CSV table of C-alpha atoms in Angstrom, one decimal:
chain,number,residue,atom,x,y,z
A,1,UNK,CA,0.0,0.0,0.0
A,2,UNK,CA,1.3,3.5,-0.8
A,3,UNK,CA,0.9,5.9,2.1
A,4,UNK,CA,1.9,9.3,0.7
A,5,UNK,CA,3.5,10.2,4.0
A,6,UNK,CA,6.9,11.8,3.6
A,7,UNK,CA,9.6,11.6,6.3
A,8,UNK,CA,12.3,14.2,6.3
A,9,UNK,CA,15.9,13.4,7.2
A,10,UNK,CA,16.7,17.0,7.8
A,11,UNK,CA,13.7,17.7,10.0
A,12,UNK,CA,15.3,17.7,13.5
A,13,UNK,CA,12.3,16.0,15.1
A,14,UNK,CA,12.1,12.3,15.8
A,15,UNK,CA,10.6,10.2,13.0
A,16,UNK,CA,7.7,9.0,15.2
A,17,UNK,CA,6.6,12.7,15.7
A,18,UNK,CA,6.8,13.4,12.0
A,19,UNK,CA,4.6,10.3,11.3
A,20,UNK,CA,2.1,11.4,14.0
A,21,UNK,CA,1.9,14.9,12.6
A,22,UNK,CA,1.3,13.8,9.1
A,23,UNK,CA,-1.4,11.3,10.1
A,24,UNK,CA,-3.1,14.0,12.2
A,25,UNK,CA,-3.0,16.4,9.3
A,26,UNK,CA,-4.6,13.8,7.0
A,27,UNK,CA,-7.3,13.2,9.7
A,28,UNK,CA,-7.9,16.9,10.3
A,29,UNK,CA,-8.4,17.8,6.7
A,30,UNK,CA,-10.7,14.7,6.3
A,31,UNK,CA,-8.4,12.9,3.8
A,32,UNK,CA,-8.5,10.0,6.2
A,33,UNK,CA,-12.2,9.9,7.3
A,34,UNK,CA,-13.6,9.0,10.7
A,35,UNK,CA,-13.9,5.2,11.0
A,36,UNK,CA,-11.7,4.6,7.9
A,37,UNK,CA,-9.2,1.8,8.0
A,38,UNK,CA,-5.6,3.0,7.9
A,39,UNK,CA,-2.4,1.0,6.9
A,40,UNK,CA,-1.2,-1.6,9.4
A,41,UNK,CA,2.0,-0.8,11.4
A,42,UNK,CA,4.0,-3.2,9.2
A,43,UNK,CA,2.5,-1.9,6.0
A,44,UNK,CA,3.3,1.7,6.8
A,45,UNK,CA,6.8,0.8,8.0
A,46,UNK,CA,7.6,-1.0,4.8
A,47,UNK,CA,6.2,1.7,2.6
A,48,UNK,CA,8.1,4.5,4.5
A,49,UNK,CA,11.3,2.3,4.8
A,50,UNK,CA,11.2,3.1,8.6
A,51,UNK,CA,11.5,0.6,11.4
A,52,UNK,CA,8.4,-1.1,12.7
A,53,UNK,CA,9.1,0.0,16.2
A,54,UNK,CA,9.0,3.7,15.2
A,55,UNK,CA,5.6,3.3,13.5
A,56,UNK,CA,4.3,1.3,16.4
A,57,UNK,CA,5.3,4.1,18.7
A,58,UNK,CA,3.5,6.7,16.6
A,59,UNK,CA,0.4,4.6,16.5
A,60,UNK,CA,0.5,4.0,20.3
A,61,UNK,CA,0.7,7.8,20.9
A,62,UNK,CA,-2.0,8.5,18.4
A,63,UNK,CA,-4.2,6.0,20.1
A,64,UNK,CA,-3.5,7.6,23.5
A,65,UNK,CA,-4.5,11.0,22.0
A,66,UNK,CA,-7.7,9.4,20.7
A,67,UNK,CA,-6.9,10.0,17.0
A,68,UNK,CA,-6.9,6.4,16.0
A,69,UNK,CA,-8.2,3.1,17.5
A,70,UNK,CA,-6.2,-0.1,17.1
A,71,UNK,CA,-8.2,-3.3,17.4
A,72,UNK,CA,-6.3,-6.4,18.2
A,73,UNK,CA,-5.8,-8.5,15.1
A,74,UNK,CA,-8.0,-6.2,13.0
A,75,UNK,CA,-5.7,-3.3,12.3
A,76,UNK,CA,-6.3,0.4,13.0
A,77,UNK,CA,-9.0,2.9,12.1
A,78,UNK,CA,-9.4,6.6,12.4
A,79,UNK,CA,-11.4,7.3,15.6
A,80,UNK,CA,-15.1,7.9,14.8
A,81,UNK,CA,-14.9,11.2,16.8
A,82,UNK,CA,-16.3,14.0,14.7
A,83,UNK,CA,-14.7,16.9,16.6
A,84,UNK,CA,-11.2,15.8,15.8
A,85,UNK,CA,-10.3,18.6,13.3
A,86,UNK,CA,-10.9,21.5,15.7
A,87,UNK,CA,-9.4,19.6,18.6
A,88,UNK,CA,-6.1,19.0,16.7
A,89,UNK,CA,-5.9,22.7,15.8
A,90,UNK,CA,-6.6,23.5,19.5
A,91,UNK,CA,-3.6,21.3,20.5
A,92,UNK,CA,-1.4,22.9,17.9
A,93,UNK,CA,-2.3,26.4,19.2
A,94,UNK,CA,-1.5,25.4,22.8
A,95,UNK,CA,1.9,24.1,21.6
A,96,UNK,CA,2.7,27.3,19.7
A,97,UNK,CA,1.7,29.5,22.5
A,98,UNK,CA,3.9,27.6,25.0
A,99,UNK,CA,6.8,27.9,22.6
A,100,UNK,CA,6.2,31.7,22.2
A,101,UNK,CA,6.0,32.1,26.0
A,102,UNK,CA,9.3,30.3,26.4
A,103,UNK,CA,11.0,32.5,23.7
A,104,UNK,CA,9.5,35.5,25.4
A,105,UNK,CA,11.2,34.5,28.6
A,106,UNK,CA,14.6,34.0,26.9
A,107,UNK,CA,14.2,37.5,25.4
A,108,UNK,CA,13.2,38.9,28.8
A,109,UNK,CA,9.8,40.2,27.6
A,110,UNK,CA,7.1,41.0,30.2
A,111,UNK,CA,3.7,39.3,30.0
A,112,UNK,CA,2.2,42.6,28.8
A,113,UNK,CA,4.8,42.9,26.1
A,114,UNK,CA,4.2,39.3,25.0
A,115,UNK,CA,0.4,39.8,24.9
A,116,UNK,CA,1.0,43.0,22.9
A,117,UNK,CA,3.1,41.1,20.3
A,118,UNK,CA,0.4,38.5,19.9
A,119,UNK,CA,-2.2,41.3,19.4
A,120,UNK,CA,0.1,42.9,16.8
A,121,UNK,CA,0.5,39.6,15.0
A,122,UNK,CA,-3.2,39.0,14.7
A,123,UNK,CA,-3.6,42.6,13.7
A,124,UNK,CA,-1.1,42.1,10.8
A,125,UNK,CA,-3.2,39.1,9.6
A,126,UNK,CA,-6.3,41.2,9.5
A,127,UNK,CA,-4.4,43.9,7.6
A,128,UNK,CA,-3.1,41.3,5.1
A,129,UNK,CA,-6.6,40.2,4.3
A,130,UNK,CA,-8.2,43.7,4.1
A,131,UNK,CA,-7.2,44.6,0.5
A,132,UNK,CA,-8.5,41.3,-0.9
A,133,UNK,CA,-11.8,41.8,0.8
A,134,UNK,CA,-12.2,45.3,-0.6
A,135,UNK,CA,-11.5,44.3,-4.2
B,1,UNK,CA,6.3,-19.6,18.4
B,2,UNK,CA,9.9,-18.8,19.1
B,3,UNK,CA,10.5,-15.3,20.6
B,4,UNK,CA,14.2,-15.0,20.0
B,5,UNK,CA,15.8,-15.7,16.7
B,6,UNK,CA,19.3,-15.0,17.9
B,7,UNK,CA,20.3,-15.5,21.6
B,8,UNK,CA,23.9,-15.1,22.8
B,9,UNK,CA,24.7,-15.7,26.4
B,10,UNK,CA,28.1,-14.9,27.9
B,11,UNK,CA,30.0,-15.5,24.6
B,12,UNK,CA,33.7,-15.0,24.7
B,13,UNK,CA,36.5,-15.7,22.2
B,14,UNK,CA,40.2,-15.1,22.8
B,15,UNK,CA,42.8,-14.2,20.1
B,16,UNK,CA,46.4,-13.1,20.6
B,17,UNK,CA,45.6,-9.4,20.1
B,18,UNK,CA,41.8,-9.2,20.5
B,19,UNK,CA,39.2,-10.6,22.9
B,20,UNK,CA,35.5,-10.8,22.4
B,21,UNK,CA,34.3,-10.5,25.9
B,22,UNK,CA,31.1,-11.8,27.5
B,23,UNK,CA,28.7,-11.0,24.6
B,24,UNK,CA,25.0,-11.1,25.4
B,25,UNK,CA,22.7,-10.4,22.4
B,26,UNK,CA,19.0,-11.0,22.0
B,27,UNK,CA,17.2,-10.5,18.7
B,28,UNK,CA,13.4,-10.9,18.8
B,29,UNK,CA,11.8,-12.7,15.9
B,30,UNK,CA,10.2,-10.3,13.3
B,31,UNK,CA,12.6,-7.4,14.0
B,32,UNK,CA,15.7,-5.8,12.5
B,33,UNK,CA,18.9,-5.3,14.5
B,34,UNK,CA,21.5,-2.8,13.5
B,35,UNK,CA,24.9,-3.7,14.8
B,36,UNK,CA,27.2,-0.7,15.0
B,37,UNK,CA,30.9,-0.6,15.7
B,38,UNK,CA,34.2,0.9,14.5
B,39,UNK,CA,36.5,-1.1,12.3
B,40,UNK,CA,38.0,-3.9,14.4
B,41,UNK,CA,35.4,-3.6,17.2
B,42,UNK,CA,34.3,-7.2,16.9
B,43,UNK,CA,31.3,-7.1,14.6
B,44,UNK,CA,32.6,-9.6,12.1
B,45,UNK,CA,33.9,-12.0,14.8
B,46,UNK,CA,30.4,-11.9,16.5
B,47,UNK,CA,28.7,-12.6,13.1
B,48,UNK,CA,31.1,-15.4,12.4
B,49,UNK,CA,30.3,-17.0,15.7
B,50,UNK,CA,26.6,-16.6,15.0
B,51,UNK,CA,27.1,-18.4,11.7
B,52,UNK,CA,29.2,-21.2,13.3
B,53,UNK,CA,32.2,-20.2,11.2
B,54,UNK,CA,34.2,-19.4,14.4
B,55,UNK,CA,33.7,-21.4,17.6
B,56,UNK,CA,33.4,-19.5,20.8
B,57,UNK,CA,35.6,-20.4,23.8
B,58,UNK,CA,32.8,-19.9,26.3
B,59,UNK,CA,29.1,-19.1,26.4
B,60,UNK,CA,26.1,-20.4,24.4
B,61,UNK,CA,24.7,-19.3,21.1
B,62,UNK,CA,21.3,-20.2,19.8
B,63,UNK,CA,20.1,-19.3,16.3
B,64,UNK,CA,16.6,-20.2,15.2
B,65,UNK,CA,16.5,-22.5,18.1
B,66,UNK,CA,19.6,-24.4,17.1
B,67,UNK,CA,22.7,-24.5,19.3
B,68,UNK,CA,25.8,-23.2,17.5
B,69,UNK,CA,28.2,-24.3,16.3
B,70,UNK,CA,27.0,-27.9,16.9
B,71,UNK,CA,23.7,-27.7,14.9
B,72,UNK,CA,25.0,-25.3,12.2
B,73,UNK,CA,24.0,-27.5,9.3
B,74,UNK,CA,20.3,-27.3,10.3
B,75,UNK,CA,20.5,-23.6,11.1
B,76,UNK,CA,22.1,-22.6,7.9
B,77,UNK,CA,19.3,-23.9,5.7
B,78,UNK,CA,17.3,-21.0,7.1
B,79,UNK,CA,20.0,-18.3,7.3
B,80,UNK,CA,20.9,-16.0,4.4
B,81,UNK,CA,24.4,-14.6,4.9
B,82,UNK,CA,26.0,-11.8,2.9
B,83,UNK,CA,29.4,-10.4,3.7
B,84,UNK,CA,31.8,-8.0,2.0
B,85,UNK,CA,34.4,-10.7,1.4
B,86,UNK,CA,31.8,-13.1,-0.1
B,87,UNK,CA,33.3,-15.0,-3.0
B,88,UNK,CA,31.1,-15.6,-6.0
B,89,UNK,CA,32.6,-17.6,-8.9
B,90,UNK,CA,34.2,-14.9,-11.1
B,91,UNK,CA,33.9,-16.9,-14.3
B,92,UNK,CA,30.3,-17.8,-13.9
B,93,UNK,CA,27.2,-15.6,-14.6
B,94,UNK,CA,24.6,-14.4,-12.1
B,95,UNK,CA,22.2,-16.7,-13.9
B,96,UNK,CA,24.4,-19.7,-13.2
B,97,UNK,CA,24.6,-18.7,-9.5
B,98,UNK,CA,20.8,-18.4,-9.3
B,99,UNK,CA,20.5,-22.0,-10.7
B,100,UNK,CA,23.1,-23.3,-8.3
B,101,UNK,CA,21.5,-21.7,-5.2
B,102,UNK,CA,18.0,-22.6,-6.2
B,103,UNK,CA,19.0,-26.3,-6.6
B,104,UNK,CA,20.2,-26.3,-3.0
B,105,UNK,CA,17.4,-24.4,-1.3
B,106,UNK,CA,13.8,-25.6,-1.8
B,107,UNK,CA,12.3,-22.3,-0.7
B,108,UNK,CA,14.0,-20.5,-3.6
B,109,UNK,CA,11.4,-18.0,-5.1
B,110,UNK,CA,12.1,-17.5,-8.8
B,111,UNK,CA,9.5,-14.8,-9.4
B,112,UNK,CA,10.9,-12.8,-6.5
B,113,UNK,CA,14.4,-13.3,-7.9
B,114,UNK,CA,13.2,-11.9,-11.2
B,115,UNK,CA,11.7,-8.9,-9.5
B,116,UNK,CA,14.9,-8.3,-7.6
B,117,UNK,CA,16.9,-8.4,-10.9
B,118,UNK,CA,14.9,-5.5,-12.1
B,119,UNK,CA,14.9,-3.6,-8.8
B,120,UNK,CA,18.6,-3.9,-8.4
B,121,UNK,CA,19.2,-3.2,-12.1
B,122,UNK,CA,21.3,-6.4,-12.7
B,123,UNK,CA,21.9,-8.5,-15.8
B,124,UNK,CA,21.7,-12.3,-15.3
B,125,UNK,CA,23.9,-13.1,-18.3
B,126,UNK,CA,26.8,-11.0,-17.1
B,127,UNK,CA,29.8,-12.8,-15.6
B,128,UNK,CA,30.7,-11.9,-12.0
B,129,UNK,CA,34.2,-10.7,-12.9
B,130,UNK,CA,32.6,-8.0,-15.0
B,131,UNK,CA,30.5,-6.6,-12.2
B,132,UNK,CA,31.3,-3.5,-10.1
B,133,UNK,CA,31.6,-3.7,-6.4
B,134,UNK,CA,28.1,-2.4,-5.9
B,135,UNK,CA,26.7,-4.9,-8.5
B,136,UNK,CA,28.4,-7.8,-6.7
B,137,UNK,CA,26.9,-6.7,-3.4
B,138,UNK,CA,23.5,-6.5,-5.0
B,139,UNK,CA,24.0,-9.9,-6.7
B,140,UNK,CA,25.0,-11.5,-3.4
B,141,UNK,CA,21.9,-9.9,-1.7
B,142,UNK,CA,19.6,-11.2,-4.4
B,143,UNK,CA,21.0,-14.8,-4.0
B,144,UNK,CA,20.3,-14.5,-0.2
B,145,UNK,CA,16.9,-12.8,-0.4
B,146,UNK,CA,15.4,-15.1,-3.0
B,147,UNK,CA,16.0,-18.2,-0.8
B,148,UNK,CA,13.5,-16.6,1.7
B,149,UNK,CA,15.5,-17.5,4.8
B,150,UNK,CA,14.0,-16.8,8.2
B,151,UNK,CA,17.1,-15.0,9.3
B,152,UNK,CA,19.2,-12.7,7.1
B,153,UNK,CA,22.7,-11.8,8.4
B,154,UNK,CA,24.2,-9.0,6.5
B,155,UNK,CA,27.7,-7.8,7.1
B,156,UNK,CA,27.9,-4.2,5.8
B,157,UNK,CA,25.2,-4.6,3.2
B,158,UNK,CA,25.1,-0.9,2.1
B,159,UNK,CA,28.8,-0.2,2.1
B,160,UNK,CA,29.9,1.0,-1.3
B,161,UNK,CA,26.5,1.3,-2.8
B,162,UNK,CA,25.4,4.4,-4.7
B,163,UNK,CA,22.4,6.3,-3.2
B,164,UNK,CA,19.9,4.7,-5.6
B,165,UNK,CA,21.0,1.2,-4.9
B,166,UNK,CA,21.2,1.9,-1.2
B,167,UNK,CA,17.6,3.0,-1.2
B,168,UNK,CA,16.5,-0.1,-3.2
B,169,UNK,CA,18.4,-2.4,-0.8
B,170,UNK,CA,16.9,-0.7,2.4
B,171,UNK,CA,13.5,-1.0,0.8
B,172,UNK,CA,13.9,-4.7,0.1
B,173,UNK,CA,15.1,-5.3,3.7
B,174,UNK,CA,12.0,-3.6,5.0
B,175,UNK,CA,9.8,-5.6,2.6
B,176,UNK,CA,11.3,-8.8,4.2
B,177,UNK,CA,10.0,-7.5,7.5
B,178,UNK,CA,6.4,-7.3,6.2
B,179,UNK,CA,6.4,-11.0,7.2
B,180,UNK,CA,6.5,-11.0,11.0
B,181,UNK,CA,8.3,-14.4,11.2
B,182,UNK,CA,11.4,-13.1,9.4
B,183,UNK,CA,14.4,-11.4,11.1
B,184,UNK,CA,17.4,-9.4,10.0
B,185,UNK,CA,20.7,-8.7,11.7
B,186,UNK,CA,22.9,-6.2,9.8
B,187,UNK,CA,26.2,-4.6,10.7
B,188,UNK,CA,27.1,-1.2,9.5
B,189,UNK,CA,29.1,1.8,10.1
B,190,UNK,CA,26.6,3.9,8.3
B,191,UNK,CA,24.5,5.0,11.3
B,192,UNK,CA,22.0,6.7,9.1
B,193,UNK,CA,20.9,3.4,7.5
B,194,UNK,CA,20.7,1.8,10.9
B,195,UNK,CA,18.8,4.7,12.5
B,196,UNK,CA,16.2,4.6,9.7
B,197,UNK,CA,15.3,0.9,9.6
B,198,UNK,CA,16.4,-0.8,12.8
B,199,UNK,CA,14.1,-1.8,15.7
B,200,UNK,CA,17.0,-2.9,17.9
B,201,UNK,CA,20.4,-1.3,18.1
B,202,UNK,CA,23.6,-2.7,19.5
B,203,UNK,CA,26.9,-0.8,19.9
B,204,UNK,CA,30.1,-2.8,20.1
B,205,UNK,CA,33.5,-1.4,20.9
B,206,UNK,CA,36.8,-3.1,21.6
B,207,UNK,CA,35.2,-6.5,21.9
B,208,UNK,CA,32.5,-5.5,24.3
B,209,UNK,CA,28.9,-4.6,23.9
B,210,UNK,CA,28.5,-1.1,25.2
B,211,UNK,CA,24.8,-0.7,24.8
B,212,UNK,CA,21.9,-2.6,23.3
B,213,UNK,CA,18.3,-1.4,23.3
B,214,UNK,CA,15.3,-0.7,21.1
B,215,UNK,CA,15.8,2.3,18.9
B,216,UNK,CA,13.1,4.5,20.3
B,217,UNK,CA,14.5,4.1,23.8
B,218,UNK,CA,17.9,5.1,22.5
B,219,UNK,CA,16.6,8.2,20.8
B,220,UNK,CA,14.4,9.2,23.8
B,221,UNK,CA,17.0,8.9,26.5
B,222,UNK,CA,19.8,10.8,24.9
B,223,UNK,CA,19.6,14.6,25.0
B,224,UNK,CA,22.0,17.6,24.8
B,225,UNK,CA,20.9,20.4,27.2
B,226,UNK,CA,22.2,23.9,26.5
B,227,UNK,CA,21.9,26.0,29.7
B,228,UNK,CA,22.5,29.5,30.7
B,229,UNK,CA,23.7,29.7,34.3
B,230,UNK,CA,23.3,32.6,36.7
B,231,UNK,CA,26.6,34.2,37.8
B,232,UNK,CA,28.9,32.2,40.1
B,233,UNK,CA,26.7,29.1,40.1
B,234,UNK,CA,27.7,25.5,39.4
B,235,UNK,CA,26.5,23.2,36.7
B,236,UNK,CA,23.4,21.4,38.0
B,237,UNK,CA,23.9,17.7,38.9
B,238,UNK,CA,21.7,15.7,36.7
B,239,UNK,CA,21.3,11.9,36.2
B,240,UNK,CA,23.1,10.2,33.4
B,241,UNK,CA,25.3,13.1,32.4
B,242,UNK,CA,28.3,11.7,30.5
B,243,UNK,CA,29.7,14.8,29.1
B,244,UNK,CA,29.9,18.5,30.0
B,245,UNK,CA,31.0,20.8,27.3
B,246,UNK,CA,30.5,24.4,26.4
B,247,UNK,CA,31.9,27.2,28.4
B,248,UNK,CA,31.6,28.7,31.9
B,249,UNK,CA,28.1,30.1,32.1
B,250,UNK,CA,27.0,28.4,28.9
B,251,UNK,CA,27.4,24.6,29.6
B,252,UNK,CA,26.3,21.9,27.2
B,253,UNK,CA,25.3,18.7,29.0
B,254,UNK,CA,24.9,15.3,27.3
B,255,UNK,CA,22.8,12.8,29.2
B,256,UNK,CA,21.7,9.3,28.4
B,257,UNK,CA,18.9,9.2,31.0
B,258,UNK,CA,16.8,12.2,30.0
B,259,UNK,CA,13.5,12.9,31.5
B,260,UNK,CA,11.5,16.1,31.2
B,261,UNK,CA,11.6,16.6,35.0
B,262,UNK,CA,15.3,17.6,34.6
B,263,UNK,CA,14.2,20.9,33.0
B,264,UNK,CA,12.3,21.9,36.2
B,265,UNK,CA,15.4,20.9,38.3
B,266,UNK,CA,17.5,23.3,36.2
B,267,UNK,CA,15.0,26.1,36.4
B,268,UNK,CA,14.7,25.7,40.2
B,269,UNK,CA,18.5,26.2,40.4
B,270,UNK,CA,18.1,29.5,38.5
B,271,UNK,CA,19.5,28.1,35.2
B,272,UNK,CA,17.7,28.9,31.9
B,273,UNK,CA,17.3,25.9,29.6
B,274,UNK,CA,18.1,27.4,26.2
B,275,UNK,CA,17.6,24.3,24.2
B,276,UNK,CA,17.0,20.6,24.5
B,277,UNK,CA,18.5,18.9,21.4
B,278,UNK,CA,17.7,15.3,20.4
B,279,UNK,CA,20.7,13.5,19.0
B,280,UNK,CA,21.3,11.5,15.9
B,281,UNK,CA,22.3,7.9,16.3
B,282,UNK,CA,25.8,8.8,15.1
B,283,UNK,CA,26.2,11.4,17.8
B,284,UNK,CA,24.9,8.9,20.4
B,285,UNK,CA,27.3,6.2,19.2
B,286,UNK,CA,30.3,8.5,19.2
B,287,UNK,CA,29.4,9.9,22.7
B,288,UNK,CA,29.0,6.3,24.1
B,289,UNK,CA,32.3,5.1,22.7
B,290,UNK,CA,34.2,8.1,23.9
B,291,UNK,CA,32.6,8.0,27.3
B,292,UNK,CA,33.4,4.2,27.6
B,293,UNK,CA,37.0,4.7,26.4
B,294,UNK,CA,37.6,7.5,28.9
B,295,UNK,CA,36.2,5.7,31.9
B,296,UNK,CA,37.9,2.4,31.1
B,297,UNK,CA,41.3,3.9,30.1
B,298,UNK,CA,43.7,4.4,33.0
């Protein structure tokens, strides 16, 4: 089975995280639909040329997060939970905010300064969109 | 169902200038082990003992349930072995070799052999003496793979291959693993190949196994922490730290027992954790070997 997942050798993150991220993305955009059967651990390992243990770990973590369900002897399916897309974006947002908070600390920014920077950033996004909407 | 395809217990072998010392090695059925060591570390000796080609002085070796070297004839029917110094008959063609091997091994799969000829870009009518190094390696691999052995033992299978051939070879090794009853042991000093496809990883140096674990555990437990210390403070004492580099207030700690709680410990001591770097298998291997050599050397 061809999986279309791409693992990067230069991406600094562990391979299991890359696999998790790509599967979550497929699920959140609906390419892998709720309840749909997904490749078995060995199938995905063979097609990605990545060790079985790495894919197994990605599947275990995805199961813990409720993204997929693995049935013994039957393979894995995407969890039939409809709210998955928004929830995954929610998690991603939390992760980015925490990273921003950490960088703010390294730079010695106060909480107010950090909040102001976030406000600025979302302001820029609105500005970027404005001209298109007026056309 | 047999759980361990390879099982070494306390295996030693003495030579005049080299000792293989108390080797314990367990390879679960259905997995790939990457065996990493510098030149002369003992990889090939270990593999020769596994194959029954060299007899150990002490310890027990079981391969596919057979005691080695006593039951090597039975074991070898189900082991495919490829090494760099493998001699094929220079004057014969690959086609001749395929006939020869298929006559000895009843599980020979001709359709699979034909597929591998195309994958590996080989010509059956060509004589071995006209092949490049890379083509010889691929020919030897083809002869081992098409026998469908339950255990493949490969000594440096990707050394000297061009990038396209390497990718095909790694892909074929993974395809073998689609069958959960088949097992692979391969030695390499290309840590990138090992990192990509291995389930189990074993480091060997100067005749001793210095570490052996599943790959995810290796990659999880090794981290490099880059800290910024407050003035006049000492480097925090953390578990598993095997190297402290960097400079004065900007130390870089390498640990092989990382857990996220360490970051809180550092922060409580007033240190800022600037970065937590995961390490490649190559960095982990080099750090392990250096640490081991420093602590053993007097």
